[in-house]
Each structure stands twice: as C-alpha cells, then as structure tokens.
Amino acid sequence: GQQVMQIPQYQHVQEGEDFTTYCNSSTTLSNIQWYKQRPGGHPVFLIQLVKSGEVKKQKRLTFQFGEAKKNSSLHITATQTTDVGTYFCAGPSGSARQLTFGSGTQLTVLP
Amino acid sequence: EAQVTQNPRYLITVTGKKLTVTCSQNMNHEYMSWYRQDPGLGLRQIYYSMNVEVTDKGDVPEGYKVSRKEKRNFPLILESPSPNQTSLYFCASRAGARSEQYFGPGTRLTVT
C-alpha cells in the first residue's frame, strides 16, 4: 500500500531559526494536506495543496508540492515558541477514501 | 460550534473487558475515521466510513470493530482489549474525500 514518509522525526531549533520538514510518498498524490498537533492536543488542518509545483504561504509558513506530486515540504521562517508541535503531512490512498498520514516531525523551539 | 466529540477522554481497563469509545460529529460529514497514535508511528488509520452502513478497514484494523448506524456517530469497539492496544485514539470526520479533516480531542486508553 501507499507509504508516506516524513523527515526528520525530531527537530530542535533556537527561536528565530528556520525549520523545514519533508514528506515523500511512494505513489503520486492527487493532493496533500498538512496538519499541526500542539503538545497534548489533536491534529488541526493547516492547508491543502493540489497542483503540481504549487506553493502556498501562511504568514511565516511556506508549503510546497513537488512537480511530480510525490513530495511536499513545510518551511517555517524565523520560528517562534508558538510553532512548537508535531507537523504531519497526509495524502489520499485507497481510491482517495483513506487519508494516510506521515509519521510526523516534532518541532521543539528553544527560547 | 462545529466539532467532533469523543468519550471517554481517558480510560484504564483490564485485558479482555469489552469497551466502546463513542464519537460524534455535528457537521453532517459523510466520512468518519478512527486513528491510533503511537510514539514514532504517527497516525495510523484503524477503520473508516464513507456513509451510513458503509465501513472499511484501514491499516491496523485487527482487534477493533466499528459501526455506522447514524451519520453523526461512529463508535469504536474493542471486544477483547489487549495491552498492545494501549494508545491515544482519535476520531475524525470530513465532508468528502478531498476535504479537510476535523479531529476529536482524543481518548487515551490504557489496557493492563
């Protein structure tokens, strides 16, 4: 079945440094979604990318969808303590009925 | 307020004692899912449902049952829980296959 791999698993940064997490799928994706889970919380939807090569920005967050629609990245510029949490990518599988999540990247921001 | 609710939030039980975790959504969503979250393994889908009376296995269905008798409810049933089912469980719903997913607050289950 489809696999969605995410790296790194953990990332510690100093406040103000940039952060990037990468997501790779074993199959071509029709779309990819990103979620954020704060410590002790539940995943919350951030964004969906659909088009090949698409780039979307949300303030300091930049999301990219690869040209081949098999990879994606989330980049955070100048991290803040409010960015702490685990970031997941997710892609459709099983005729798009399922949503398969990557293993997540846990971000720690040191003040 | 649009939300997904789960009960109970915390549960400690013993091996073999049947339990049910309830899930309800008030957004009239077609799709509902159950996930378990374990350290280093991300969110793994247990079962999902595309509509009333339509359910299918996810990636880790062994030891679990579900039912979808009403659109808003999607309970997760553990007929005979075992310690390897100790985990954090999330219910989720979405309007369609390409829609954003809304998660419940989670149920932390411990099986001793």
Short mmCIF file of C-alpha atoms in Angstrom, two decimals:
data_model
loop_
_atom_site.label_atom_id
_atom_site.label_comp_id
_atom_site.label_asym_id
_atom_site.label_seq_id
_atom_site.Cartn_x
_atom_site.Cartn_y
_atom_site.Cartn_z
CA GLY A 1 0.00 0.00 0.00
CA GLN A 2 0.90 3.62 -0.16
CA GLN A 3 3.51 4.89 2.24
CA VAL A 4 4.05 8.46 3.31
CA MET A 5 7.42 9.11 4.87
CA GLN A 6 8.35 12.23 6.74
CA ILE A 7 11.74 13.54 7.85
CA PRO A 8 13.17 14.47 10.20
CA GLN A 9 11.35 12.77 13.06
CA TYR A 10 12.57 15.38 15.54
CA GLN A 11 13.96 18.88 15.16
CA HIS A 12 15.21 21.25 17.83
CA VAL A 13 15.82 24.85 16.80
CA GLN A 14 16.64 28.09 18.54
CA GLU A 15 13.89 30.65 18.41
CA GLY A 16 14.37 32.71 15.27
CA GLU A 17 15.93 29.91 13.24
CA ASP A 18 14.21 28.41 10.23
CA PHE A 19 12.69 24.92 10.11
CA THR A 20 11.77 22.55 7.29
CA THR A 21 10.03 19.19 7.26
CA TYR A 22 9.85 16.96 4.21
CA CYS A 23 7.22 14.49 3.12
CA ASN A 24 7.68 11.78 0.48
CA SER A 25 5.09 9.45 -0.96
CA SER A 26 5.68 6.12 -2.66
CA THR A 27 2.93 7.00 -5.16
CA THR A 28 1.73 10.10 -6.98
CA LEU A 29 -0.74 12.05 -4.89
CA SER A 30 -3.80 13.91 -6.14
CA ASN A 31 -3.40 16.29 -3.22
CA ILE A 32 -1.55 16.62 0.06
CA GLN A 33 -2.66 18.06 3.36
CA TRP A 34 -0.68 19.38 6.32
CA TYR A 35 -1.74 19.29 9.95
CA LYS A 36 -0.29 20.62 13.20
CA GLN A 37 -0.68 18.97 16.58
CA ARG A 38 0.21 21.01 19.64
CA PRO A 39 1.51 19.09 22.68
CA GLY A 40 -1.43 17.40 24.38
CA GLY A 41 -3.79 18.42 21.59
CA HIS A 42 -5.31 16.98 18.47
CA PRO A 43 -4.23 17.47 14.84
CA VAL A 44 -5.54 20.63 13.24
CA PHE A 45 -5.74 21.16 9.49
CA LEU A 46 -3.35 23.77 8.10
CA ILE A 47 -3.58 23.61 4.32
CA GLN A 48 -4.17 21.50 1.23
CA LEU A 49 -2.07 21.55 -1.94
CA VAL A 50 -3.47 20.21 -5.19
CA LYS A 51 -1.47 21.41 -8.17
CA SER A 52 1.94 20.23 -9.32
CA GLY A 53 4.62 22.67 -8.16
CA GLU A 54 2.13 24.60 -6.04
CA VAL A 55 3.46 26.96 -3.37
CA LYS A 56 1.23 28.44 -0.68
CA LYS A 57 2.11 30.76 2.18
CA GLN A 58 0.51 31.35 5.54
CA LYS A 59 2.41 34.15 7.27
CA ARG A 60 5.77 32.55 8.17
CA LEU A 61 4.79 29.10 6.84
CA THR A 62 5.53 28.11 3.24
CA PHE A 63 4.12 24.90 1.79
CA GLN A 64 5.32 23.33 -1.46
CA PHE A 65 4.04 20.45 -3.57
CA GLY A 66 6.60 18.79 -5.81
CA GLU A 67 6.43 18.84 -9.58
CA ALA A 68 5.90 15.07 -9.66
CA LYS A 69 3.30 15.31 -6.87
CA LYS A 70 5.18 12.75 -4.80
CA ASN A 71 6.79 15.06 -2.28
CA SER A 72 6.00 18.13 -0.26
CA SER A 73 7.66 20.39 2.26
CA LEU A 74 6.72 22.80 5.01
CA HIS A 75 9.13 25.61 5.80
CA ILE A 76 8.80 27.91 8.79
CA THR A 77 10.76 31.15 8.73
CA ALA A 78 12.04 32.60 12.00
CA THR A 79 10.43 30.09 14.34
CA GLN A 80 8.60 31.22 17.44
CA THR A 81 7.71 29.29 20.58
CA THR A 82 4.13 29.16 19.33
CA ASP A 83 5.33 26.94 16.46
CA VAL A 84 6.08 24.06 18.87
CA GLY A 85 4.26 20.87 17.99
CA THR A 86 4.20 17.96 15.61
CA TYR A 87 3.62 18.58 11.92
CA PHE A 88 2.03 15.87 9.80
CA CYS A 89 1.55 15.54 6.09
CA ALA A 90 -1.29 13.38 4.78
CA GLY A 91 -2.19 12.04 1.38
CA PRO A 92 -5.14 10.11 -0.07
CA SER A 93 -4.95 6.37 -0.63
CA GLY A 94 -7.37 3.55 -1.35
CA SER A 95 -9.17 5.35 -4.18
CA ALA A 96 -8.96 8.53 -2.09
CA ARG A 97 -11.25 7.08 0.54
CA GLN A 98 -8.43 6.82 3.05
CA LEU A 99 -6.14 9.55 4.31
CA THR A 100 -2.64 8.24 5.10
CA PHE A 101 -0.53 10.26 7.49
CA GLY A 102 3.22 10.57 7.63
CA SER A 103 4.95 9.78 10.92
CA GLY A 104 5.24 13.47 11.73
CA THR A 105 8.05 15.87 12.63
CA GLN A 106 8.17 17.00 16.24
CA LEU A 107 9.43 20.58 16.45
CA THR A 108 10.91 22.00 19.63
CA VAL A 109 11.73 25.69 19.73
CA LEU A 110 14.25 26.74 22.36
CA PRO A 111 13.79 30.30 23.69
CA GLU B 1 -19.90 25.12 17.15
CA ALA B 2 -18.62 22.60 14.60
CA GLN B 3 -16.92 19.80 16.45
CA VAL B 4 -16.07 16.15 16.85
CA THR B 5 -16.60 14.76 20.33
CA GLN B 6 -15.22 11.59 21.85
CA ASN B 7 -15.95 9.83 25.12
CA PRO B 8 -14.38 8.91 27.37
CA ARG B 9 -11.26 11.07 27.20
CA TYR B 10 -9.31 8.75 29.46
CA LEU B 11 -9.85 5.07 30.14
CA ILE B 12 -7.91 2.47 32.10
CA THR B 13 -9.18 -1.06 31.72
CA VAL B 14 -8.07 -4.66 32.02
CA THR B 15 -7.31 -7.22 29.36
CA GLY B 16 -10.41 -8.81 27.88
CA LYS B 17 -13.00 -6.38 29.18
CA LYS B 18 -15.09 -5.13 26.24
CA LEU B 19 -15.20 -1.38 25.79
CA THR B 20 -16.67 1.20 23.44
CA VAL B 21 -15.34 4.65 22.64
CA THR B 22 -18.02 6.91 21.26
CA CYS B 23 -17.54 9.50 18.55
CA SER B 24 -20.00 12.06 17.30
CA GLN B 25 -19.83 14.93 14.80
CA ASN B 26 -22.28 17.76 14.23
CA MET B 27 -21.14 18.84 10.75
CA ASN B 28 -23.17 16.35 8.70
CA HIS B 29 -19.92 14.89 7.33
CA GLU B 30 -20.00 11.82 5.11
CA TYR B 31 -16.58 10.46 6.06
CA MET B 32 -15.53 9.40 9.54
CA SER B 33 -12.37 7.62 10.67
CA TRP B 34 -10.59 6.23 13.68
CA TYR B 35 -6.84 6.58 14.15
CA ARG B 36 -4.43 5.46 16.78
CA GLN B 37 -1.33 7.45 17.60
CA ASP B 38 1.79 5.83 18.99
CA PRO B 39 5.23 7.44 19.50
CA GLY B 40 7.27 7.38 16.32
CA LEU B 41 4.48 5.83 14.27
CA GLY B 42 2.35 8.84 13.54
CA LEU B 43 -1.38 8.45 12.98
CA ARG B 44 -2.44 5.05 11.74
CA GLN B 45 -5.94 4.54 10.43
CA ILE B 46 -7.96 1.78 12.07
CA TYR B 47 -11.29 1.96 10.24
CA TYR B 48 -13.10 4.47 8.13
CA SER B 49 -16.63 5.02 6.92
CA MET B 50 -17.86 6.77 3.79
CA ASN B 51 -21.51 6.88 4.83
CA VAL B 52 -24.14 5.18 6.94
CA GLU B 53 -23.68 1.39 6.92
CA VAL B 54 -20.52 1.73 4.77
CA THR B 55 -17.29 0.96 6.59
CA ASP B 56 -13.91 -0.39 5.59
CA LYS B 57 -10.66 -1.47 7.18
CA GLY B 58 -7.78 0.92 7.49
CA ASP B 59 -4.15 -0.02 8.02
CA VAL B 60 -4.42 -1.51 11.53
CA PRO B 61 -7.95 -2.97 11.97
CA GLU B 62 -7.09 -6.12 13.96
CA GLY B 63 -8.81 -6.21 17.34
CA TYR B 64 -11.26 -3.41 16.56
CA LYS B 65 -14.83 -3.14 15.32
CA VAL B 66 -16.87 -0.17 14.20
CA SER B 67 -20.42 0.58 13.18
CA ARG B 68 -22.11 3.48 11.39
CA LYS B 69 -25.81 3.26 12.04
CA GLU B 70 -26.31 7.01 12.05
CA LYS B 71 -24.45 9.63 10.08
CA ARG B 72 -23.26 11.53 13.12
CA ASN B 73 -21.96 8.62 15.22
CA PHE B 74 -19.07 6.24 14.66
CA PRO B 75 -18.25 4.19 17.78
CA LEU B 76 -15.06 2.18 18.12
CA ILE B 77 -15.45 -1.19 19.82
CA LEU B 78 -12.72 -3.28 21.40
CA GLU B 79 -14.28 -6.68 22.05
CA SER B 80 -11.33 -8.07 23.98
CA PRO B 81 -8.72 -5.37 24.62
CA SER B 82 -5.08 -6.33 24.96
CA PRO B 83 -2.11 -4.34 26.29
CA ASN B 84 -0.83 -3.67 22.74
CA GLN B 85 -3.97 -1.60 22.20
CA THR B 86 -2.78 0.90 24.78
CA SER B 87 -2.64 4.08 22.73
CA LEU B 88 -4.06 7.52 22.02
CA TYR B 89 -7.14 7.26 19.81
CA PHE B 90 -8.57 9.97 17.58
CA CYS B 91 -11.87 10.09 15.81
CA ALA B 92 -12.07 12.33 12.76
CA SER B 93 -14.59 13.44 10.18
CA ARG B 94 -14.58 15.21 6.82
CA ALA B 95 -17.17 16.27 4.30
CA GLY B 96 -15.66 14.43 1.33
CA ALA B 97 -12.61 12.57 0.09
CA ARG B 98 -10.70 15.79 -0.63
CA SER B 99 -11.89 17.80 2.33
CA GLU B 100 -10.01 18.86 5.42
CA GLN B 101 -10.32 16.52 8.34
CA TYR B 102 -11.57 17.53 11.76
CA PHE B 103 -10.28 15.60 14.75
CA GLY B 104 -11.83 14.91 18.10
CA PRO B 105 -9.91 15.67 21.31
CA GLY B 106 -8.58 12.12 21.66
CA THR B 107 -9.09 9.19 24.02
CA ARG B 108 -6.12 7.92 25.97
CA LEU B 109 -6.62 4.20 26.55
CA THR B 110 -4.52 2.06 28.87
CA VAL B 111 -5.03 -1.71 28.91
CA THR B 112 -3.37 -3.54 31.79
#
